PDB file of C-alpha atoms in Angstrom:
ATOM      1  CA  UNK A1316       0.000   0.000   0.000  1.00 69.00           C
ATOM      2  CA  UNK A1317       1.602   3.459  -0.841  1.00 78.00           C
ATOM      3  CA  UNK A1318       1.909   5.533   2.217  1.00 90.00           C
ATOM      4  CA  UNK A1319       2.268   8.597   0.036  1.00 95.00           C
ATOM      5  CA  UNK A1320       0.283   9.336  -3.140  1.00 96.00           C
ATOM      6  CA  UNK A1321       1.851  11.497  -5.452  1.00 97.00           C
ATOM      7  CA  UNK A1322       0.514  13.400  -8.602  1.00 96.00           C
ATOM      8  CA  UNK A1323       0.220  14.155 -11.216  1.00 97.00           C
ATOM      9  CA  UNK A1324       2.638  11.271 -12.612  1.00 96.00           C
ATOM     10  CA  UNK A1325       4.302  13.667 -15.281  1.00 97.00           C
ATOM     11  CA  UNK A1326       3.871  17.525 -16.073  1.00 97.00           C
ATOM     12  CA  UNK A1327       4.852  20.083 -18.854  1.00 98.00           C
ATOM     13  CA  UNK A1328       5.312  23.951 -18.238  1.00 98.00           C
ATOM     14  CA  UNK A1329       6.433  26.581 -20.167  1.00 98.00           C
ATOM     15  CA  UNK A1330       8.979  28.572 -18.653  1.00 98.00           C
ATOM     16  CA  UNK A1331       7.798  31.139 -16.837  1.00 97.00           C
ATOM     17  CA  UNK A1332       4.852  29.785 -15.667  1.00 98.00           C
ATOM     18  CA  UNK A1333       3.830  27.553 -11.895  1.00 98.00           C
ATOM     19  CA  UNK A1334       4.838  24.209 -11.471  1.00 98.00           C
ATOM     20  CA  UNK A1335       2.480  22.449  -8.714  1.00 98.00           C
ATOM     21  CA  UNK A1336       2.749  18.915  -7.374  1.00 98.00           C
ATOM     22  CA  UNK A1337       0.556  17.365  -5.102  1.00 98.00           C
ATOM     23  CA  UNK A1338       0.849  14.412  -2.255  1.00 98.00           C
ATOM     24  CA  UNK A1339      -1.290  13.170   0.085  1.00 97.00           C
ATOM     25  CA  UNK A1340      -0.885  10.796   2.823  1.00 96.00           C
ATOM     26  CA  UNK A1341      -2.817   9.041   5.709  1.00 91.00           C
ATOM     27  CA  UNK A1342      -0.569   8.660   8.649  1.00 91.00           C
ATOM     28  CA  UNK A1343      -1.420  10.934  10.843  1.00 91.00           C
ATOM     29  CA  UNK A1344       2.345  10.122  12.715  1.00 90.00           C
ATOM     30  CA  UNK A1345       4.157  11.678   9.872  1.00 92.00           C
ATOM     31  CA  UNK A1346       5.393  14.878  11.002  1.00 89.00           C
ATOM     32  CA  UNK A1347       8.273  15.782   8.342  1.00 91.00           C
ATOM     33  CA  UNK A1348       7.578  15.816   4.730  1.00 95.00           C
ATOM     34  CA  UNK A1349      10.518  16.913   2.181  1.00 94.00           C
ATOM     35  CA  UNK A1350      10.494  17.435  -1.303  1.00 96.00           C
ATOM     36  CA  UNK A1351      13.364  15.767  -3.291  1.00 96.00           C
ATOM     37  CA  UNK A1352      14.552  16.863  -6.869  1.00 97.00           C
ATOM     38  CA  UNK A1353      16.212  14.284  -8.938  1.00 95.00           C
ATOM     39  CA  UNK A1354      18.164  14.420 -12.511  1.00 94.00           C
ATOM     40  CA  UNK A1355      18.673  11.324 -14.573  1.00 89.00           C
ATOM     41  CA  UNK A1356      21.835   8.929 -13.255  1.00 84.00           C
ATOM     42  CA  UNK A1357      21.869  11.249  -9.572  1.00 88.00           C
ATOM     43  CA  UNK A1358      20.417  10.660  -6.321  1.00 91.00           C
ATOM     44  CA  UNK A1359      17.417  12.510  -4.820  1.00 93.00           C
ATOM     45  CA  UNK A1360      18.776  16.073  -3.587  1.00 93.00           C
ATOM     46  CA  UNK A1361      16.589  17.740  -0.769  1.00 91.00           C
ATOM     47  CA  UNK A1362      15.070  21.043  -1.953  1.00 94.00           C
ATOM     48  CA  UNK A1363      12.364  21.631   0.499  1.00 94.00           C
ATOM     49  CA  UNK A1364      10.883  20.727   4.003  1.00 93.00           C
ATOM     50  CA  UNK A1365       8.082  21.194   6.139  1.00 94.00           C
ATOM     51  CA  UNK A1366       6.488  20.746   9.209  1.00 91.00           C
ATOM     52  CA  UNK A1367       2.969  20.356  10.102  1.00 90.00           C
ATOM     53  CA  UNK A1368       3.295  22.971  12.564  1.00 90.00           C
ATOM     54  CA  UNK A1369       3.190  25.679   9.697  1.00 92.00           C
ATOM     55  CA  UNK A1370       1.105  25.654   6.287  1.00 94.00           C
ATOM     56  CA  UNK A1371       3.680  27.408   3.807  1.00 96.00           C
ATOM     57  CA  UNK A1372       7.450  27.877   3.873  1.00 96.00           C
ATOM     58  CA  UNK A1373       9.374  29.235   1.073  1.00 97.00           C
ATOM     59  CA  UNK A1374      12.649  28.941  -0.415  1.00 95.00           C
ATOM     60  CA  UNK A1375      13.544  30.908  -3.577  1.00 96.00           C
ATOM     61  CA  UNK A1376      11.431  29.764  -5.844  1.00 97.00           C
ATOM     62  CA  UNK A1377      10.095  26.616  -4.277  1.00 97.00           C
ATOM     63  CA  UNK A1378       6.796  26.998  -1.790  1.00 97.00           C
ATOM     64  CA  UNK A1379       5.778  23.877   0.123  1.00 97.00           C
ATOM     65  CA  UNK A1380       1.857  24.417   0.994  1.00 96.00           C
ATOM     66  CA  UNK A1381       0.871  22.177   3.884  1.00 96.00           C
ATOM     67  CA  UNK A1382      -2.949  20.907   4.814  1.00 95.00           C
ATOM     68  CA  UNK A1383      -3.027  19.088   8.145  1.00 93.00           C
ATOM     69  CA  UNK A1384      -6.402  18.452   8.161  1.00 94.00           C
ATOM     70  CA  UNK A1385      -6.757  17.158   4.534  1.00 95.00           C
ATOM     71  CA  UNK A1386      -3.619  15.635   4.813  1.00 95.00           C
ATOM     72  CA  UNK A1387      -2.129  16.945   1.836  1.00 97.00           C
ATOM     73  CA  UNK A1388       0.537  18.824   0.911  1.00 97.00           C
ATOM     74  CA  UNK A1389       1.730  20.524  -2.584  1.00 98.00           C
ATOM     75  CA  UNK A1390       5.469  22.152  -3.953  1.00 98.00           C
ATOM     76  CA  UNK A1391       4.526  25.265  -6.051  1.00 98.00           C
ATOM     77  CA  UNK A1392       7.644  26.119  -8.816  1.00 98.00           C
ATOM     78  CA  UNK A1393       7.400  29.815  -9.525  1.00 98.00           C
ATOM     79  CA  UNK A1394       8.989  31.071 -12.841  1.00 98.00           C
ATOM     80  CA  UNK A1395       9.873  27.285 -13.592  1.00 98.00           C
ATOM     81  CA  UNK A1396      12.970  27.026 -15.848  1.00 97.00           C
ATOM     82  CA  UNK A1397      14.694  24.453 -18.170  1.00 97.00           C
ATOM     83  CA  UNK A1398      17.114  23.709 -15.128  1.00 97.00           C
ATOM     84  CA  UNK A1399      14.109  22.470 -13.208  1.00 97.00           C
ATOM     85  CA  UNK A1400      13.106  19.812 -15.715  1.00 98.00           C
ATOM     86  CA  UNK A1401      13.732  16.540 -13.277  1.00 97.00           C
ATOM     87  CA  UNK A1402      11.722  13.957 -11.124  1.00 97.00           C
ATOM     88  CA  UNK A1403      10.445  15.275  -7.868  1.00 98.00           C
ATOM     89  CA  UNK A1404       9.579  13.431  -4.922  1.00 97.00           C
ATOM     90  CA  UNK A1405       7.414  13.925  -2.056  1.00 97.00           C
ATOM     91  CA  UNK A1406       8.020  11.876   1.108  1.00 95.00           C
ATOM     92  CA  UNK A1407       7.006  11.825   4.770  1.00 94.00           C
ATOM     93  CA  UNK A1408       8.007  10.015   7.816  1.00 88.00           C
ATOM     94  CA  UNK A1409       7.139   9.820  11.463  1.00 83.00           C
ATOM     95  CA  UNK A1410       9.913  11.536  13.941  1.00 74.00           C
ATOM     96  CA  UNK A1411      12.807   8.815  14.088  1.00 69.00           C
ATOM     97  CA  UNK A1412      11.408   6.560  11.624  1.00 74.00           C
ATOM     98  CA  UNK A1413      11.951   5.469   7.638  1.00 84.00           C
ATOM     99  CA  UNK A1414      10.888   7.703   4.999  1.00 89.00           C
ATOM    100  CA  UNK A1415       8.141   6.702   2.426  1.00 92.00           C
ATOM    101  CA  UNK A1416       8.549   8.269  -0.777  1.00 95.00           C
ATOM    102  CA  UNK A1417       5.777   9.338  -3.312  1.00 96.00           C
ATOM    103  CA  UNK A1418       6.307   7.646  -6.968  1.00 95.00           C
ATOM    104  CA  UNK A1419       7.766  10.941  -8.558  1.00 96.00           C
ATOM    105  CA  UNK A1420       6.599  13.533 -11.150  1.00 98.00           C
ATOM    106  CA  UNK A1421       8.542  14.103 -14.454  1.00 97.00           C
ATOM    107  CA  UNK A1422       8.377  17.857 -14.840  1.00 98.00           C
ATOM    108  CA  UNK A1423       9.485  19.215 -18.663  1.00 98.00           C
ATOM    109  CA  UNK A1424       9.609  22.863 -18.278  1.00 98.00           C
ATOM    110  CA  UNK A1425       9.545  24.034 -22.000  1.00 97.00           C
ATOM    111  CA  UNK A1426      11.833  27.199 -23.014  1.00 92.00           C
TER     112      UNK A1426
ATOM    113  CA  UNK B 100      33.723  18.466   1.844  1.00 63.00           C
ATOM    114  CA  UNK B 101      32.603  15.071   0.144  1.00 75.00           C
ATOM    115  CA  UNK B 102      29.393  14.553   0.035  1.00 91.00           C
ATOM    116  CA  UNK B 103      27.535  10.599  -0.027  1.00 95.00           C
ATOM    117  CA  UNK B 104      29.652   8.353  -1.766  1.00 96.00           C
ATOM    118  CA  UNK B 105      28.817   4.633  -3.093  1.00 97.00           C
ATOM    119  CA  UNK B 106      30.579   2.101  -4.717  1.00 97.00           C
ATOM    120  CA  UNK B 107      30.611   0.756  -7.399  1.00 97.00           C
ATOM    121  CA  UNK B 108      29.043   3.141  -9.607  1.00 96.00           C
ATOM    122  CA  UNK B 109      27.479   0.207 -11.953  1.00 96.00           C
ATOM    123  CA  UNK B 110      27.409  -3.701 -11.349  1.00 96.00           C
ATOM    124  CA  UNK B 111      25.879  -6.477 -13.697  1.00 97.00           C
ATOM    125  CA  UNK B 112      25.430  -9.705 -11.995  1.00 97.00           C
ATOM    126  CA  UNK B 113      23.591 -12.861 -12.980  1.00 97.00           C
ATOM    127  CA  UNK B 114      20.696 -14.762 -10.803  1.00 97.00           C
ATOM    128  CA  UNK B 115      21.651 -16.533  -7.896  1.00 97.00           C
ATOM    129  CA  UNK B 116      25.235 -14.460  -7.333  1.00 98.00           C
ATOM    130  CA  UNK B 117      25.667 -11.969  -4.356  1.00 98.00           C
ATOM    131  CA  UNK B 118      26.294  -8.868  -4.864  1.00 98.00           C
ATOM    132  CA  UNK B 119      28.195  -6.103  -1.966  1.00 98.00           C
ATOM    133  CA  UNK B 120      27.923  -2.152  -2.442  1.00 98.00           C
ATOM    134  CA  UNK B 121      29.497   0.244  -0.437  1.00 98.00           C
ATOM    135  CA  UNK B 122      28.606   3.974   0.935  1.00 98.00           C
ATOM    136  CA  UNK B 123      30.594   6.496   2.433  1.00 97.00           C
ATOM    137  CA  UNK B 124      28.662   8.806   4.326  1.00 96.00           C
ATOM    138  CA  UNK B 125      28.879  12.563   4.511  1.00 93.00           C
ATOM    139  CA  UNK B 126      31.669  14.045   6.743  1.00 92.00           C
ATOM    140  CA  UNK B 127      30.256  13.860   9.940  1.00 88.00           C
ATOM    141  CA  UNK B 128      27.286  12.386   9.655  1.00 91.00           C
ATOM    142  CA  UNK B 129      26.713   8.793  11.649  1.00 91.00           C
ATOM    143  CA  UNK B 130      23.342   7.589  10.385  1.00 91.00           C
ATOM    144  CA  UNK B 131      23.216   5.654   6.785  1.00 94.00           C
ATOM    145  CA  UNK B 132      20.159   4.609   5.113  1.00 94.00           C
ATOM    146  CA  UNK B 133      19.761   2.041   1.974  1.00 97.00           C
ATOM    147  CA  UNK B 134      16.973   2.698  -0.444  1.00 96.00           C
ATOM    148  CA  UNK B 135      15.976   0.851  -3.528  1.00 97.00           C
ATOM    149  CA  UNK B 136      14.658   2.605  -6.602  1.00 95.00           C
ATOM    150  CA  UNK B 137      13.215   0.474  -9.141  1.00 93.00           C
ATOM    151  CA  UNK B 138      12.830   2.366 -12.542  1.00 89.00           C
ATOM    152  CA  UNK B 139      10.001   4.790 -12.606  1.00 86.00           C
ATOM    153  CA  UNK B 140       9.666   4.497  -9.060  1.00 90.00           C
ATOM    154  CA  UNK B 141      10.088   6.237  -5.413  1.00 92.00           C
ATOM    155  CA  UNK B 142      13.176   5.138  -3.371  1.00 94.00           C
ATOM    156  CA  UNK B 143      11.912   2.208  -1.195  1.00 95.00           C
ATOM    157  CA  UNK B 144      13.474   1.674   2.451  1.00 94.00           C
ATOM    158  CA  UNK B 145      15.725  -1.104   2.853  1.00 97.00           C
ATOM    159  CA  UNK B 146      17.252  -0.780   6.447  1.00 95.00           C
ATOM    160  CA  UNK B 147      19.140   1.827   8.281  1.00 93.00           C
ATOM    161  CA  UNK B 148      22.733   1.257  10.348  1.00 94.00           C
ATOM    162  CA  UNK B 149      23.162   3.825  13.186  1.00 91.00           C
ATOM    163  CA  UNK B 150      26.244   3.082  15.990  1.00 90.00           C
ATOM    164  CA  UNK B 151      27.052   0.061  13.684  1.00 93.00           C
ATOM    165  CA  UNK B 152      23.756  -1.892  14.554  1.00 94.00           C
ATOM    166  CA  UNK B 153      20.709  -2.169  12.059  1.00 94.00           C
ATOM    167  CA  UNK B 154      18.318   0.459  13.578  1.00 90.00           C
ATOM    168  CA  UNK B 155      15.693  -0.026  11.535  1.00 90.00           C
ATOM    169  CA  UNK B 156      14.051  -2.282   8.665  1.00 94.00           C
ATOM    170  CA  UNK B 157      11.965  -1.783   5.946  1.00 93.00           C
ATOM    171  CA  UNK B 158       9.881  -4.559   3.846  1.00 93.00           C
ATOM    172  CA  UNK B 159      12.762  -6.285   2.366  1.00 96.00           C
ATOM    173  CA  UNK B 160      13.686 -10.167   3.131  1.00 97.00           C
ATOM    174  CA  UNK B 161      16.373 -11.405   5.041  1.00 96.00           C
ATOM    175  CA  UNK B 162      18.650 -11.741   1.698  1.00 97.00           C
ATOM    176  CA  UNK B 163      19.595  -8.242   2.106  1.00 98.00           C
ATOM    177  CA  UNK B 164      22.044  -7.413   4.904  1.00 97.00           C
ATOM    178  CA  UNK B 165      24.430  -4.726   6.239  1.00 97.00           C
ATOM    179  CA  UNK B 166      26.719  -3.579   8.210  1.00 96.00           C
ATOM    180  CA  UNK B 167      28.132  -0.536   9.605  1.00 97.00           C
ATOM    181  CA  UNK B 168      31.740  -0.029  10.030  1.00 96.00           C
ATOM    182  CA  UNK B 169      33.469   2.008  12.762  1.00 96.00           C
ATOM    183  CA  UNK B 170      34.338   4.785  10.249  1.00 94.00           C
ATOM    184  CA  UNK B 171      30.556   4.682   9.845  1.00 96.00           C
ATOM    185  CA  UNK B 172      30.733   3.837   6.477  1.00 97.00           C
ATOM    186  CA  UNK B 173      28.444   0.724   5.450  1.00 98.00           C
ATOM    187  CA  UNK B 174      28.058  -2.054   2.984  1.00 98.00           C
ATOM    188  CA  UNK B 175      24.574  -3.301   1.693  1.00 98.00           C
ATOM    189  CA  UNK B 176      25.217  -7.537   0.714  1.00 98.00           C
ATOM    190  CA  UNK B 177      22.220  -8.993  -1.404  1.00 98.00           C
ATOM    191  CA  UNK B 178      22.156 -12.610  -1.817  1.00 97.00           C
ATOM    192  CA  UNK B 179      20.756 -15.177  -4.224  1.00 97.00           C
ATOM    193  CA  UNK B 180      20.123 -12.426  -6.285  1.00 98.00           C
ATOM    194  CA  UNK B 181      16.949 -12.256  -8.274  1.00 97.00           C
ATOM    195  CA  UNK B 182      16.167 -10.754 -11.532  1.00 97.00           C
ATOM    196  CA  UNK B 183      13.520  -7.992  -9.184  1.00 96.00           C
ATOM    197  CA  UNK B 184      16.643  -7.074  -7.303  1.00 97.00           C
ATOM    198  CA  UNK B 185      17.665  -5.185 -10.631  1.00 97.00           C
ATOM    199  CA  UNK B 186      17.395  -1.213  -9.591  1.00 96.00           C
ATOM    200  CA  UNK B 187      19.207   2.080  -8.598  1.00 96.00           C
ATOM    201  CA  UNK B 188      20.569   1.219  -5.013  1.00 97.00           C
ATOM    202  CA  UNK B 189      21.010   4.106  -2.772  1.00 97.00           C
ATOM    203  CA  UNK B 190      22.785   5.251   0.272  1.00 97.00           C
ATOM    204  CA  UNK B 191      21.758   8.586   2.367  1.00 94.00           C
ATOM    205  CA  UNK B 192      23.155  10.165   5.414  1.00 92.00           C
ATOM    206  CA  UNK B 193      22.492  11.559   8.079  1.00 88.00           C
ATOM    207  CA  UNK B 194      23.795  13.998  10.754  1.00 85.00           C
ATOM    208  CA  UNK B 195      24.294  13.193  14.703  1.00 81.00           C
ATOM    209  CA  UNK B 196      20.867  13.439  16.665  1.00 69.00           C
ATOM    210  CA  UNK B 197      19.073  13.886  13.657  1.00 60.00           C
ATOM    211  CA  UNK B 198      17.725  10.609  12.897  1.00 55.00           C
ATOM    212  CA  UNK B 199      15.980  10.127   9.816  1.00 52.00           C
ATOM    213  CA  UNK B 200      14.814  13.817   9.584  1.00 71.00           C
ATOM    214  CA  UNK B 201      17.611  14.956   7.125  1.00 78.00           C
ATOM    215  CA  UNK B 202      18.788  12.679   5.093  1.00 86.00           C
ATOM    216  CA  UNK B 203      21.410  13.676   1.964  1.00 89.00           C
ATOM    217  CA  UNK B 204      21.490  10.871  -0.899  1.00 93.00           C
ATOM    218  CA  UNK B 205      24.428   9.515  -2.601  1.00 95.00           C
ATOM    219  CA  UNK B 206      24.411   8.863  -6.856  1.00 94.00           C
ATOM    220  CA  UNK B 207      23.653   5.436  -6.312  1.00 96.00           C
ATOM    221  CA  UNK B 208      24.733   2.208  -7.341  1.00 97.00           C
ATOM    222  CA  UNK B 209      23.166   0.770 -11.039  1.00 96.00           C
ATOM    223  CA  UNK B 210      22.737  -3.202 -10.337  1.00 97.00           C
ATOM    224  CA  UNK B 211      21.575  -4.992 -13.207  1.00 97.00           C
ATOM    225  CA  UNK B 212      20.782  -9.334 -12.685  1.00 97.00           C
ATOM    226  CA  UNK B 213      20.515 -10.973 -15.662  1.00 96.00           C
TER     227      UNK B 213
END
């Protein structure tokens, strides 16, 4: 059973425009939930992570918007670029414990 | 400063063979996770080696082992491999006190059973 559902499976931007990626989960233990970028033949890189204790934190261009009681949560791109075309993943895991990853979007930003 | 680093970069083995990678963690970091990514997929949790015992254990059978070494470094040893055991295989670290909170990934090892 995936602990963390992850959509959509692939997206296409243009540059310029929002990139938005969207998870949800059902453990209400999890209490950490990162966003990893990843380019073809490289491990995950962390880019982003939250909290439940706050609904938005920003970065640069990367926002992570956080829903406690829908359990969801989302990574907004702003001005997306060609540099930004890679697989993201969501993941989430209770204090202490192992991660559970989301099954990664393919984002294409088109120049 | 080095970040995560695994060894070998790509290893082709045939069914039934074992197989040993190898990870060195970040500098100063004492916690090391093993993941599996199958293609297309999310990383799936293998086990993780903290004060050179396994601290915790994912889904995986008892085929996969590891160990942790002094230096903290680790090894991941698959047996009787199987052509499913085909994926990216990665390492990530972690800092002291931390636990599984931040976790910085290595490139990963390619392992291909034929």
């Amino acid at each position: 059973q995936q602990q963390v559902k992850q959509s959509p499976q692939s997206l296409i931007v243009q540059k310029g425009g929002i990139s938005i990626i969207n998870c949800a989960y059902e453990n209400t233990a999890f209490d950490y939930f990162p966003w990893y970028q990843q380019f073809p033949g490289k491990g995950p890189a962390l880019l982003i992570a939250i909290r439940p204790d706050v609904s938005e934190k920003k970065e640069g261009r990367f926002t992570i918007s956080f829903n406690k009681s829908a359990k969801q949560f989302s990574l907004h791109i702003m001005d997306s670029q060609p540099g930004d075309s890679a697989t993201y993943f969501c993941a989430a895991n209770p204090r202490g414990n192992q991660f559970y990853f989301g099954t990664g979007t393919s984002l294409t930003v088109i120049p | 400063d080095a970040g995560v680093t695994q060894s070998p970069t790509h290893l082709i083995k045939t069914r039934g063979q074992q197989v040993t990678l190898r990870c060195s963690p970040k500098s100063g970091h004492d916690t090391v996770s093993w993941y599996q990514q199958a293609l297309g997929q999310g990383p799936q949790f293998i086990f993780q080696y903290y004060e050179e015992e396994e601290r915790q254990r994912g889904n995986f059978p008892d085929r996969f082992s590891g160990h942790q070494f002094p230096n903290y470094s680790s090894e991941l040893n698959v047996n009787a491999l199987l052509l499913g055991d085909s994926a990216l295989y990665l390492c990530a670290s972690s800092p002291p006190l931390a636990f599984t909170d931040t976790q910085y990934f290595g490139p990963g090892t390619r392992l291909t059973v034929l």
